[in-house]
């Protein structure tokens, strides 16, 4: 990947040999490796048995999970927050695992809609919950820095599964709880 970043520097008319850029291909490759580490993670290792029997049948919500991803169309960042809820059916997930699941899917080339669905489906699969809800709010640098240059537009996507889809009251409770 270092060679490719060197080629990009040349393609834009830069001199990869000038002092400030000498280590840039190396650093950029390292950064890209980090930002795409989700491709090299798997759910089993990540959840690592942090699934606990529980009689809790109340909604579990984790809100304001910071989210950093790269759009698959421009390879530019989109940045925002995810809110996740589920209704346990005998099993709860260790609290730190939900942000990790968000990161595993965010650290890939993504579109926001697909990311939202992958998080929702994954949490449903892992917990066997009665319902899962995911809302993602994000600003896309590809829209802010180029193209339409709508500096403050943000996009909201959601996925409602099971009880959250079928029961308007459950869905409304979640939507009320994630409002600022
Ligand atoms: Zn884009």
PDB file of C-alpha atoms and ligand atoms in Angstrom:
ATOM      1  CA  UNK A   1       0.000   0.000   0.000  1.00  0.00           C
ATOM      2  CA  UNK A   2       2.989   2.305   0.542  1.00  0.00           C
ATOM      3  CA  UNK A   3       3.831   2.111  -3.152  1.00  0.00           C
ATOM      4  CA  UNK A   4       0.277   3.008  -4.072  1.00  0.00           C
ATOM      5  CA  UNK A   5       0.280   6.051  -1.801  1.00  0.00           C
ATOM      6  CA  UNK A   6       3.585   7.096  -3.368  1.00  0.00           C
ATOM      7  CA  UNK A   7       1.936   6.806  -6.782  1.00  0.00           C
ATOM      8  CA  UNK A   8      -0.973   8.976  -5.585  1.00  0.00           C
ATOM      9  CA  UNK A   9       1.467  11.670  -4.446  1.00  0.00           C
ATOM     10  CA  UNK A  10       3.058  11.646  -7.887  1.00  0.00           C
ATOM     11  CA  UNK A  11      -0.314  11.602  -9.647  1.00  0.00           C
ATOM     12  CA  UNK A  12      -1.397  14.835  -7.941  1.00  0.00           C
ATOM     13  CA  UNK A  13       1.880  16.481  -8.968  1.00  0.00           C
ATOM     14  CA  UNK A  14       3.770  16.207  -5.700  1.00  0.00           C
ATOM     15  CA  UNK A  15       7.365  15.199  -5.209  1.00  0.00           C
ATOM     16  CA  UNK A  16       7.381  12.129  -2.943  1.00  0.00           C
ATOM     17  CA  UNK A  17      11.102  12.751  -2.315  1.00  0.00           C
ATOM     18  CA  UNK A  18      10.659  16.102  -0.643  1.00  0.00           C
ATOM     19  CA  UNK A  19      11.363  16.050   3.041  1.00  0.00           C
ATOM     20  CA  UNK A  20       7.833  16.493   4.384  1.00  0.00           C
ATOM     21  CA  UNK A  21       6.512  13.622   2.280  1.00  0.00           C
ATOM     22  CA  UNK A  22       9.286  11.071   2.668  1.00  0.00           C
ATOM     23  CA  UNK A  23       7.511   8.999   5.316  1.00  0.00           C
ATOM     24  CA  UNK A  24       3.990   9.902   4.228  1.00  0.00           C
ATOM     25  CA  UNK A  25       3.312   6.730   2.194  1.00  0.00           C
ATOM     26  CA  UNK A  26       4.352   4.678   5.204  1.00  0.00           C
ATOM     27  CA  UNK A  27       2.184   6.660   7.607  1.00  0.00           C
ATOM     28  CA  UNK A  28      -0.794   6.760   5.250  1.00  0.00           C
ATOM     29  CA  UNK A  29      -0.623   2.997   4.735  1.00  0.00           C
ATOM     30  CA  UNK A  30      -0.519   2.443   8.505  1.00  0.00           C
ATOM     31  CA  UNK A  31      -3.503   4.736   8.981  1.00  0.00           C
ATOM     32  CA  UNK A  32      -5.496   2.988   6.249  1.00  0.00           C
ATOM     33  CA  UNK A  33      -4.662  -0.387   7.744  1.00  0.00           C
ATOM     34  CA  UNK A  34      -6.058   0.795  11.081  1.00  0.00           C
ATOM     35  CA  UNK A  35      -9.179   2.325   9.532  1.00  0.00           C
ATOM     36  CA  UNK A  36     -10.001  -0.920   7.711  1.00  0.00           C
ATOM     37  CA  UNK A  37      -9.204  -3.367  10.508  1.00  0.00           C
ATOM     38  CA  UNK A  38     -12.866  -4.381  10.594  1.00  0.00           C
ATOM     39  CA  UNK A  39     -12.192  -6.625   7.594  1.00  0.00           C
ATOM     40  CA  UNK A  40      -9.783  -8.667   9.685  1.00  0.00           C
ATOM     41  CA  UNK A  41     -11.953  -9.053  12.794  1.00  0.00           C
ATOM     42  CA  UNK A  42     -14.505 -11.718  13.426  1.00  0.00           C
ATOM     43  CA  UNK A  43     -17.532 -11.776  15.629  1.00  0.00           C
ATOM     44  CA  UNK A  44     -16.597 -14.855  17.667  1.00  0.00           C
ATOM     45  CA  UNK A  45     -13.297 -13.354  18.837  1.00  0.00           C
ATOM     46  CA  UNK A  46     -14.938 -10.034  19.449  1.00  0.00           C
ATOM     47  CA  UNK A  47     -17.849 -11.275  21.547  1.00  0.00           C
ATOM     48  CA  UNK A  48     -15.573 -13.785  23.244  1.00  0.00           C
ATOM     49  CA  UNK A  49     -18.268 -15.338  25.442  1.00  0.00           C
ATOM     50  CA  UNK A  50     -19.349 -11.982  26.874  1.00  0.00           C
ATOM     51  CA  UNK A  51     -22.928 -13.156  26.667  1.00  0.00           C
ATOM     52  CA  UNK A  52     -24.609 -13.578  30.036  1.00  0.00           C
ATOM     53  CA  UNK A  53     -27.829 -15.261  31.141  1.00  0.00           C
ATOM     54  CA  UNK A  54     -30.200 -12.663  32.515  1.00  0.00           C
ATOM     55  CA  UNK A  55     -33.807 -12.391  33.600  1.00  0.00           C
ATOM     56  CA  UNK A  56     -33.802  -8.742  32.565  1.00  0.00           C
ATOM     57  CA  UNK A  57     -36.452  -8.204  29.957  1.00  0.00           C
ATOM     58  CA  UNK A  58     -36.270  -4.417  29.909  1.00  0.00           C
ATOM     59  CA  UNK A  59     -34.879  -2.500  26.988  1.00  0.00           C
ATOM     60  CA  UNK A  60     -31.081  -2.153  26.974  1.00  0.00           C
ATOM     61  CA  UNK A  61     -29.896   1.040  25.289  1.00  0.00           C
ATOM     62  CA  UNK A  62     -26.399   2.212  24.439  1.00  0.00           C
ATOM     63  CA  UNK A  63     -26.517   5.693  23.000  1.00  0.00           C
ATOM     64  CA  UNK A  64     -24.034   8.145  21.525  1.00  0.00           C
ATOM     65  CA  UNK A  65     -21.512   5.547  20.387  1.00  0.00           C
ATOM     66  CA  UNK A  66     -18.888   7.507  18.432  1.00  0.00           C
ATOM     67  CA  UNK A  67     -18.632   6.277  14.914  1.00  0.00           C
ATOM     68  CA  UNK A  68     -15.880   6.790  12.333  1.00  0.00           C
ATOM     69  CA  UNK A  69     -16.149   5.148   8.951  1.00  0.00           C
ATOM     70  CA  UNK A  70     -15.103   5.603   5.323  1.00  0.00           C
ATOM     71  CA  UNK A  71     -17.623   5.890   2.514  1.00  0.00           C
ATOM     72  CA  UNK A  72     -17.151   3.248  -0.128  1.00  0.00           C
ATOM     73  CA  UNK A  73     -17.796   5.698  -2.968  1.00  0.00           C
ATOM     74  CA  UNK A  74     -15.070   8.251  -2.226  1.00  0.00           C
ATOM     75  CA  UNK A  75     -13.029   6.644   0.570  1.00  0.00           C
ATOM     76  CA  UNK A  76     -13.662   9.781   2.605  1.00  0.00           C
ATOM     77  CA  UNK A  77     -14.718   9.718   6.248  1.00  0.00           C
ATOM     78  CA  UNK A  78     -18.199   9.818   7.596  1.00  0.00           C
ATOM     79  CA  UNK A  79     -18.423  10.631  11.261  1.00  0.00           C
ATOM     80  CA  UNK A  80     -21.266  10.447  13.698  1.00  0.00           C
ATOM     81  CA  UNK A  81     -23.027   8.561  16.438  1.00  0.00           C
ATOM     82  CA  UNK A  82     -24.864   5.289  16.723  1.00  0.00           C
ATOM     83  CA  UNK A  83     -27.652   4.461  19.150  1.00  0.00           C
ATOM     84  CA  UNK A  84     -28.407   0.805  19.734  1.00  0.00           C
ATOM     85  CA  UNK A  85     -31.120  -0.917  21.736  1.00  0.00           C
ATOM     86  CA  UNK A  86     -32.330  -4.436  22.206  1.00  0.00           C
ATOM     87  CA  UNK A  87     -34.944  -6.331  24.175  1.00  0.00           C
ATOM     88  CA  UNK A  88     -33.189  -9.282  25.824  1.00  0.00           C
ATOM     89  CA  UNK A  89     -34.645 -12.783  25.560  1.00  0.00           C
ATOM     90  CA  UNK A  90     -32.699 -14.432  28.397  1.00  0.00           C
ATOM     91  CA  UNK A  91     -29.255 -13.218  27.320  1.00  0.00           C
ATOM     92  CA  UNK A  92     -27.463  -9.895  27.623  1.00  0.00           C
ATOM     93  CA  UNK A  93     -24.270  -8.810  25.956  1.00  0.00           C
ATOM     94  CA  UNK A  94     -21.344  -7.288  27.870  1.00  0.00           C
ATOM     95  CA  UNK A  95     -21.748  -3.537  27.595  1.00  0.00           C
ATOM     96  CA  UNK A  96     -18.414  -2.835  25.902  1.00  0.00           C
ATOM     97  CA  UNK A  97     -19.264  -5.278  23.132  1.00  0.00           C
ATOM     98  CA  UNK A  98     -21.844  -3.123  21.423  1.00  0.00           C
ATOM     99  CA  UNK A  99     -19.393  -0.284  20.621  1.00  0.00           C
ATOM    100  CA  UNK A 100     -16.931  -2.927  19.437  1.00  0.00           C
ATOM    101  CA  UNK A 101     -19.506  -4.414  17.084  1.00  0.00           C
ATOM    102  CA  UNK A 102     -20.188  -0.887  15.772  1.00  0.00           C
ATOM    103  CA  UNK A 103     -16.441  -0.399  15.203  1.00  0.00           C
ATOM    104  CA  UNK A 104     -15.993  -3.756  13.500  1.00  0.00           C
ATOM    105  CA  UNK A 105     -18.468  -2.751  10.791  1.00  0.00           C
ATOM    106  CA  UNK A 106     -17.494   0.944  10.721  1.00  0.00           C
ATOM    107  CA  UNK A 107     -13.835   0.188  10.067  1.00  0.00           C
ATOM    108  CA  UNK A 108     -14.499  -0.942   6.548  1.00  0.00           C
ATOM    109  CA  UNK A 109     -15.524   0.847   3.369  1.00  0.00           C
ATOM    110  CA  UNK A 110     -19.188   1.417   3.939  1.00  0.00           C
ATOM    111  CA  UNK A 111     -22.400   3.094   3.055  1.00  0.00           C
ATOM    112  CA  UNK A 112     -24.342   4.312   6.063  1.00  0.00           C
ATOM    113  CA  UNK A 113     -27.483   2.292   5.287  1.00  0.00           C
ATOM    114  CA  UNK A 114     -25.565  -0.973   5.045  1.00  0.00           C
ATOM    115  CA  UNK A 115     -23.571  -0.210   8.177  1.00  0.00           C
ATOM    116  CA  UNK A 116     -26.816   0.378  10.113  1.00  0.00           C
ATOM    117  CA  UNK A 117     -28.271  -2.914   8.906  1.00  0.00           C
ATOM    118  CA  UNK A 118     -25.130  -4.902   9.621  1.00  0.00           C
ATOM    119  CA  UNK A 119     -25.024  -3.630  13.201  1.00  0.00           C
ATOM    120  CA  UNK A 120     -28.703  -4.462  13.724  1.00  0.00           C
ATOM    121  CA  UNK A 121     -28.539  -7.928  12.193  1.00  0.00           C
ATOM    122  CA  UNK A 122     -25.365  -8.751  14.077  1.00  0.00           C
ATOM    123  CA  UNK A 123     -26.761  -7.807  17.478  1.00  0.00           C
ATOM    124  CA  UNK A 124     -29.937  -9.758  16.778  1.00  0.00           C
ATOM    125  CA  UNK A 125     -27.899 -12.790  15.762  1.00  0.00           C
ATOM    126  CA  UNK A 126     -25.609 -12.633  18.801  1.00  0.00           C
ATOM    127  CA  UNK A 127     -28.223 -11.957  21.483  1.00  0.00           C
ATOM    128  CA  UNK A 128     -31.296 -13.679  20.049  1.00  0.00           C
ATOM    129  CA  UNK A 129     -33.173 -10.600  21.290  1.00  0.00           C
ATOM    130  CA  UNK A 130     -36.904 -10.032  20.891  1.00  0.00           C
ATOM    131  CA  UNK A 131     -36.067  -6.876  19.013  1.00  0.00           C
ATOM    132  CA  UNK A 132     -33.167  -4.662  17.984  1.00  0.00           C
ATOM    133  CA  UNK A 133     -33.123  -0.979  17.059  1.00  0.00           C
ATOM    134  CA  UNK A 134     -30.251   0.960  15.524  1.00  0.00           C
ATOM    135  CA  UNK A 135     -30.129   4.647  14.614  1.00  0.00           C
ATOM    136  CA  UNK A 136     -27.031   6.140  12.984  1.00  0.00           C
ATOM    137  CA  UNK A 137     -26.563   9.890  12.515  1.00  0.00           C
ATOM    138  CA  UNK A 138     -23.526  10.927  10.511  1.00  0.00           C
ATOM    139  CA  UNK A 139     -21.931  13.716   8.528  1.00  0.00           C
ATOM    140  CA  UNK A 140     -20.236  12.742   5.308  1.00  0.00           C
ATOM    141  CA  UNK A 141     -17.027  14.504   4.377  1.00  0.00           C
ATOM    142  CA  UNK A 142     -17.599  13.585   0.735  1.00  0.00           C
ATOM    143  CA  UNK A 143     -20.654  15.863   0.856  1.00  0.00           C
ATOM    144  CA  UNK A 144     -19.013  18.525   3.024  1.00  0.00           C
ATOM    145  CA  UNK A 145     -15.619  18.889   1.303  1.00  0.00           C
ATOM    146  CA  UNK A 146     -16.621  18.314  -2.297  1.00  0.00           C
ATOM    147  CA  UNK A 147     -19.703  18.016  -4.464  1.00  0.00           C
ATOM    148  CA  UNK A 148     -22.676  19.842  -3.000  1.00  0.00           C
ATOM    149  CA  UNK A 149     -20.612  21.264  -0.108  1.00  0.00           C
ATOM    150  CA  UNK A 150     -23.553  21.234   2.235  1.00  0.00           C
ATOM    151  CA  UNK A 151     -21.473  21.803   5.299  1.00  0.00           C
ATOM    152  CA  UNK A 152     -23.932  20.853   7.977  1.00  0.00           C
ATOM    153  CA  UNK A 153     -26.179  18.277   6.420  1.00  0.00           C
ATOM    154  CA  UNK A 154     -26.245  15.066   8.353  1.00  0.00           C
ATOM    155  CA  UNK A 155     -27.903  11.827   7.443  1.00  0.00           C
ATOM    156  CA  UNK A 156     -29.948   9.602   9.717  1.00  0.00           C
ATOM    157  CA  UNK A 157     -30.541   5.938   9.038  1.00  0.00           C
ATOM    158  CA  UNK A 158     -32.369   3.431  11.171  1.00  0.00           C
ATOM    159  CA  UNK A 159     -33.154  -0.226  11.407  1.00  0.00           C
ATOM    160  CA  UNK A 160     -35.959  -1.684  13.512  1.00  0.00           C
ATOM    161  CA  UNK A 161     -36.199  -5.426  14.002  1.00  0.00           C
ATOM    162  CA  UNK A 162     -38.693  -7.633  15.835  1.00  0.00           C
ATOM    163  CA  UNK A 163     -40.595  -5.848  18.592  1.00  0.00           C
ATOM    164  CA  UNK A 164     -39.211  -2.459  17.584  1.00  0.00           C
ATOM    165  CA  UNK A 165     -40.701  -2.869  14.132  1.00  0.00           C
ATOM    166  CA  UNK A 166     -43.986  -4.455  15.182  1.00  0.00           C
ATOM    167  CA  UNK A 167     -44.835  -2.430  18.288  1.00  0.00           C
ATOM    168  CA  UNK A 168     -45.075   1.348  17.807  1.00  0.00           C
ATOM    169  CA  UNK A 169     -44.912   1.932  21.584  1.00  0.00           C
ATOM    170  CA  UNK A 170     -41.595   0.099  21.954  1.00  0.00           C
ATOM    171  CA  UNK A 171     -40.215   1.966  18.969  1.00  0.00           C
ATOM    172  CA  UNK A 172     -41.448   5.284  20.359  1.00  0.00           C
ATOM    173  CA  UNK A 173     -39.916   4.589  23.766  1.00  0.00           C
ATOM    174  CA  UNK A 174     -36.556   4.005  22.111  1.00  0.00           C
ATOM    175  CA  UNK A 175     -36.805   7.103  19.910  1.00  0.00           C
ATOM    176  CA  UNK A 176     -37.738   9.234  22.923  1.00  0.00           C
ATOM    177  CA  UNK A 177     -34.841   7.883  24.989  1.00  0.00           C
ATOM    178  CA  UNK A 178     -32.214   8.654  22.351  1.00  0.00           C
ATOM    179  CA  UNK A 179     -33.311  12.259  21.912  1.00  0.00           C
ATOM    180  CA  UNK A 180     -30.997  14.789  23.471  1.00  0.00           C
TER     181      UNK A 180
HETATM  182 ZN1  LIG B   1     -18.920   9.369  -0.386  1.00  0.00          ZN
END
